[in-house]
Short mmCIF file of N, CA and C in Angstrom, two decimals:
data_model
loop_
_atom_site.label_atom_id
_atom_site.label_comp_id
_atom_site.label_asym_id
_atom_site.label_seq_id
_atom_site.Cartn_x
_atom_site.Cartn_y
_atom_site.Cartn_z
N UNK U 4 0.84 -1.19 0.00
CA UNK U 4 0.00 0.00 0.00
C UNK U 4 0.88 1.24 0.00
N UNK U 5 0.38 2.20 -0.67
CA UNK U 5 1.34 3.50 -1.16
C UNK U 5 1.47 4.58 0.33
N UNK U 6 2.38 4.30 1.55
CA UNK U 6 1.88 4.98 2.97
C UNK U 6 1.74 6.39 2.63
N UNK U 7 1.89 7.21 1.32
CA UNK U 7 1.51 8.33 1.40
C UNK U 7 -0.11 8.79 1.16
N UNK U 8 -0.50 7.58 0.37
CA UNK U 8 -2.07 7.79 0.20
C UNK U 8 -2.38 7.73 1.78
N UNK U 9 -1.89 6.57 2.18
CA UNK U 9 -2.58 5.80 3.59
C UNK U 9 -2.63 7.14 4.56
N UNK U 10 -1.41 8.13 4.71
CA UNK U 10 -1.31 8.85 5.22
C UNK U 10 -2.79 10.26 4.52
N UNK U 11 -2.96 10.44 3.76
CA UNK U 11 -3.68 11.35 3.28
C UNK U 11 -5.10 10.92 3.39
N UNK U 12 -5.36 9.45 3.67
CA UNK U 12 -6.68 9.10 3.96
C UNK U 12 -7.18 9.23 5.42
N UNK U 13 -5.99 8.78 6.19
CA UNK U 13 -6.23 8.82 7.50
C UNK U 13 -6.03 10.30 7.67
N UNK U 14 -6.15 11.30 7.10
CA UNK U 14 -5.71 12.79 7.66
C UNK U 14 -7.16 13.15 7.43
N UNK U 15 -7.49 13.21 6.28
CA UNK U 15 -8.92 13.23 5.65
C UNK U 15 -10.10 13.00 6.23
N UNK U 16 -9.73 12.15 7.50
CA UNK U 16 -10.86 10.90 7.95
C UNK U 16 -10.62 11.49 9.66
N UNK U 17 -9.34 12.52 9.71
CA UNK U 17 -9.49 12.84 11.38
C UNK U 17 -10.39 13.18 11.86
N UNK U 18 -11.41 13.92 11.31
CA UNK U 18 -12.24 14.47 11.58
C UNK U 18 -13.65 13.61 12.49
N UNK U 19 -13.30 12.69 12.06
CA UNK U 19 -14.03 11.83 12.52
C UNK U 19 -14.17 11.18 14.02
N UNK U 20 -12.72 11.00 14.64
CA UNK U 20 -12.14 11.06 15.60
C UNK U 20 -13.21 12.57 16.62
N UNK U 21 -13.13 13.47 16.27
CA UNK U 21 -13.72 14.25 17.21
C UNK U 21 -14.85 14.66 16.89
N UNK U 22 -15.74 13.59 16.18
CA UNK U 22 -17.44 14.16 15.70
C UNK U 22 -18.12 13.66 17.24
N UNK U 23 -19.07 14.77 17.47
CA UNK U 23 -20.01 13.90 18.55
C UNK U 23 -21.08 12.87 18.27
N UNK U 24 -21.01 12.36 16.78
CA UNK U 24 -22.29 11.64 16.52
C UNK U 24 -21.40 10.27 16.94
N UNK U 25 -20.05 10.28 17.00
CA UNK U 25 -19.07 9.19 17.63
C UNK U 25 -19.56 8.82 19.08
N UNK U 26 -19.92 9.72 19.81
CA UNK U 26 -20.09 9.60 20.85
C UNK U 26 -21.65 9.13 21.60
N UNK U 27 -22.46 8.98 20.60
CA UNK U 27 -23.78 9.25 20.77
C UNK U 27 -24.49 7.74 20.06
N UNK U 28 -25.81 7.48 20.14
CA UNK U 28 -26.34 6.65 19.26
C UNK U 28 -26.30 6.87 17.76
N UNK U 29 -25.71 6.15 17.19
CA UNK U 29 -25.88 5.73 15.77
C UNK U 29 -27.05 5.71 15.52
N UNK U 30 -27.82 4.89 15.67
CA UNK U 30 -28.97 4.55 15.36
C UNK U 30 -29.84 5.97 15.15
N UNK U 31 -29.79 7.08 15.42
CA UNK U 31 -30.24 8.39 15.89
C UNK U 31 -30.36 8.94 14.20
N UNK U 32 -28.51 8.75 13.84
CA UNK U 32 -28.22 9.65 12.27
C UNK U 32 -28.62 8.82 11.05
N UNK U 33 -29.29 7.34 11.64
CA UNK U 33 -30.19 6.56 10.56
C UNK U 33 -31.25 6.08 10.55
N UNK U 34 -32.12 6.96 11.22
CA UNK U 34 -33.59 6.80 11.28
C UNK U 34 -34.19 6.00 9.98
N UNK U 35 -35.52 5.28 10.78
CA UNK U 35 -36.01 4.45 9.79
C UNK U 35 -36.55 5.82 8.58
N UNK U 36 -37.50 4.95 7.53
CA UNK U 36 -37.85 6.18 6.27
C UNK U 36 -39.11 6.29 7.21
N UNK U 37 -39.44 7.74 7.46
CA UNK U 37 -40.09 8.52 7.81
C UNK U 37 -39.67 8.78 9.20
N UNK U 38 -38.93 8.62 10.03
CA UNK U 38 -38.62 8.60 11.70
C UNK U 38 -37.82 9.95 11.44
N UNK U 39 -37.88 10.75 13.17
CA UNK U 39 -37.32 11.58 13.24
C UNK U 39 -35.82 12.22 12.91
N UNK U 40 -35.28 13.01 12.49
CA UNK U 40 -33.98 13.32 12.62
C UNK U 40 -33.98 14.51 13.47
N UNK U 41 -34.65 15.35 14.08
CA UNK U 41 -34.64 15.78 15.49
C UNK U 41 -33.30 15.79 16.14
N UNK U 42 -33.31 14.10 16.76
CA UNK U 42 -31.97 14.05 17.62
C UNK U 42 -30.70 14.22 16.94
N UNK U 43 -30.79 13.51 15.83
CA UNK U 43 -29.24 13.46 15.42
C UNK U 43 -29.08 15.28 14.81
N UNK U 44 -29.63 15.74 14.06
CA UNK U 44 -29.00 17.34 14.15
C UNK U 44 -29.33 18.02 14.69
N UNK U 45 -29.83 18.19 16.28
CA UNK U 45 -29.35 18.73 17.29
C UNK U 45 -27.92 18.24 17.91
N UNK U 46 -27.82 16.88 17.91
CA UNK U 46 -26.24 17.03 17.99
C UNK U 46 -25.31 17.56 17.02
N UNK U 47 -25.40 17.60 15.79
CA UNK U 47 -24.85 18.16 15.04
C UNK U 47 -24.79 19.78 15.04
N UNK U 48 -25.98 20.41 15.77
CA UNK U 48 -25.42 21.52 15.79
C UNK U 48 -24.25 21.87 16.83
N UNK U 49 -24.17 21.26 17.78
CA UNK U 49 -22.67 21.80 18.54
C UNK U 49 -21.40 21.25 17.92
N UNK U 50 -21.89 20.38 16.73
CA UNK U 50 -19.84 19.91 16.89
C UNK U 50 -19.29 20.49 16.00
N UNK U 51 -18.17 20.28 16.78
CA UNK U 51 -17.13 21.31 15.88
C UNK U 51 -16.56 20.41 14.67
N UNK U 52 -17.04 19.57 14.17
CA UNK U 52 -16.46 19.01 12.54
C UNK U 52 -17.61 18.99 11.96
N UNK U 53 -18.90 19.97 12.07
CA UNK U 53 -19.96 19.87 11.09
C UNK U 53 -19.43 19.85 9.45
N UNK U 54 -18.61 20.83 9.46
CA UNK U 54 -18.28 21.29 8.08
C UNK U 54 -17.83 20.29 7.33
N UNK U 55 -16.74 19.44 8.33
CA UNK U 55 -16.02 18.81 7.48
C UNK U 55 -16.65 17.05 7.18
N UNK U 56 -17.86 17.08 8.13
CA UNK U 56 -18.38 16.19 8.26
C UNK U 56 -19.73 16.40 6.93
N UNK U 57 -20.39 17.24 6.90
CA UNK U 57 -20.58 17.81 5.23
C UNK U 57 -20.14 17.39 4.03
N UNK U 58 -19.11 18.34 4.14
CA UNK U 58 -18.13 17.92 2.69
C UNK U 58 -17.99 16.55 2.61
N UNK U 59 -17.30 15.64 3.83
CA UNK U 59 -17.63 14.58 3.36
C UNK U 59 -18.39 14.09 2.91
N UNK U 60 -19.56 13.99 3.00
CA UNK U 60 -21.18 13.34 2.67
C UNK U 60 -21.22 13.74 1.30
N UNK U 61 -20.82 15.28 0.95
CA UNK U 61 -21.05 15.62 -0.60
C UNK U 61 -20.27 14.67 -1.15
N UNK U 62 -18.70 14.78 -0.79
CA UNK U 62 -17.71 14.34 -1.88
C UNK U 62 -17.99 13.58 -2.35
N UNK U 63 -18.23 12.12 -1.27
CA UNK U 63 -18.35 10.79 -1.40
C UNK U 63 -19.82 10.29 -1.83
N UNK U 64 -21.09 11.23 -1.74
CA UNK U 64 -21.90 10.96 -2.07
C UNK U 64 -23.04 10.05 -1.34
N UNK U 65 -22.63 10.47 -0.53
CA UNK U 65 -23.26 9.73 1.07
C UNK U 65 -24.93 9.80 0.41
N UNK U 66 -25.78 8.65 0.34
CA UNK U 66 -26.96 8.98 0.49
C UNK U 66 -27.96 8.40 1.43
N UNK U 67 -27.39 8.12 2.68
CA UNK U 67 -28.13 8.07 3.97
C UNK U 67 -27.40 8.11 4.95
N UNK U 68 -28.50 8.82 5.53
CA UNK U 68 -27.75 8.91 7.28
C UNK U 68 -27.92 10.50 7.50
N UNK U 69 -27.58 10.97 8.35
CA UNK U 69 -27.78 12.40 8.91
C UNK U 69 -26.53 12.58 8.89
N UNK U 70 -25.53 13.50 7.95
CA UNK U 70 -23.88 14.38 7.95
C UNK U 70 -23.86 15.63 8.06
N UNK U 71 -23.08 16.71 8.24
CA UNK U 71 -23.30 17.47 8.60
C UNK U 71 -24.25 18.47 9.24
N UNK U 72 -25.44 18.11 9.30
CA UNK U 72 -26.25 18.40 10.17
C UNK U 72 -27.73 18.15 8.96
N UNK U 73 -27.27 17.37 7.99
CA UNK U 73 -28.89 17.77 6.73
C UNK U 73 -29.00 16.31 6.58
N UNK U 74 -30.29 15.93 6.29
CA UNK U 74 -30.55 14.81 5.60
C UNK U 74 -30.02 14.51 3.99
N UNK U 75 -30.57 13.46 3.76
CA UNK U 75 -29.77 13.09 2.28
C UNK U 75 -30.98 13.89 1.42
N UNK U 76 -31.99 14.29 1.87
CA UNK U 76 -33.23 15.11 1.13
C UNK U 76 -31.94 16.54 0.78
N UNK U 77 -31.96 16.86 2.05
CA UNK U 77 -31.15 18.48 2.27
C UNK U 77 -30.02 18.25 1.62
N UNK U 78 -28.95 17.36 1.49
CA UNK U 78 -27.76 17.53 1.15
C UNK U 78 -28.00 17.39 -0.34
N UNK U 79 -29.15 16.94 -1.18
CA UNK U 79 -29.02 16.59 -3.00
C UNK U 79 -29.34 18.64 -3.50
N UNK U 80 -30.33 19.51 -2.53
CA UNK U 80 -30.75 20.39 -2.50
C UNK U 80 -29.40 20.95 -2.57
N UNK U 81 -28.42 20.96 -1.46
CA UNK U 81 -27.00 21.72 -1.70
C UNK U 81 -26.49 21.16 -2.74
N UNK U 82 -26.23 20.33 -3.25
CA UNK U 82 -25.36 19.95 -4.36
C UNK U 82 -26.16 20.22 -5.57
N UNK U 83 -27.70 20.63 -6.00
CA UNK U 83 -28.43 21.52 -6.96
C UNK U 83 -27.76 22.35 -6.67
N UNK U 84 -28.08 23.52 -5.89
CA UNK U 84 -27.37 24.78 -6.12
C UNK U 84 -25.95 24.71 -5.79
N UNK U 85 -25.03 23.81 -5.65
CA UNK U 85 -23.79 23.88 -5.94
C UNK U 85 -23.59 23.80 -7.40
N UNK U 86 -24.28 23.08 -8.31
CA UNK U 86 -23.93 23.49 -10.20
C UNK U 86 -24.36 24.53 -10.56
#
């Protein structure tokens, strides 16, 4: 394995390390289809890697779960008006 990628993935991915949805129920940021997301972005509003926890979801194309603080409804809406 190329340790400079390895290194640039794991740098990429720190962010993760200090999300509070780490700390909290999972189950919360993957509500069944129609169940609340309430809990999970209220935690998302205090942490401090919202942003980068975002971007991730765009880059990669995340389409479930609660990331940066939006649903996968909210996050296709930012990536419309991102073109």
């Amino acid at each position: 394995m190329d340790t400079e990628m390895f290194h640039a993935d794991a740098e990429e991915m720190g962010w993760q390390d200090r999300a509070l949805c780490a700390q909290t129920d999972p189950e919360a940021f993957f509500p069944e289809k129609g169940g609340s997301t309430r809990e999970a972005k209220r935690v998302c509003l205090t942490c401090e890697v919202r942003d980068e926890c975002l971007e991730y979801a765009l880059a990669h194309d995340e389409r479930f779960g609660i990331w940066g603080g939006l649903s996968e409804r909210e996050r296709r809406k930012v990536k419309k008006r991102a073109v």
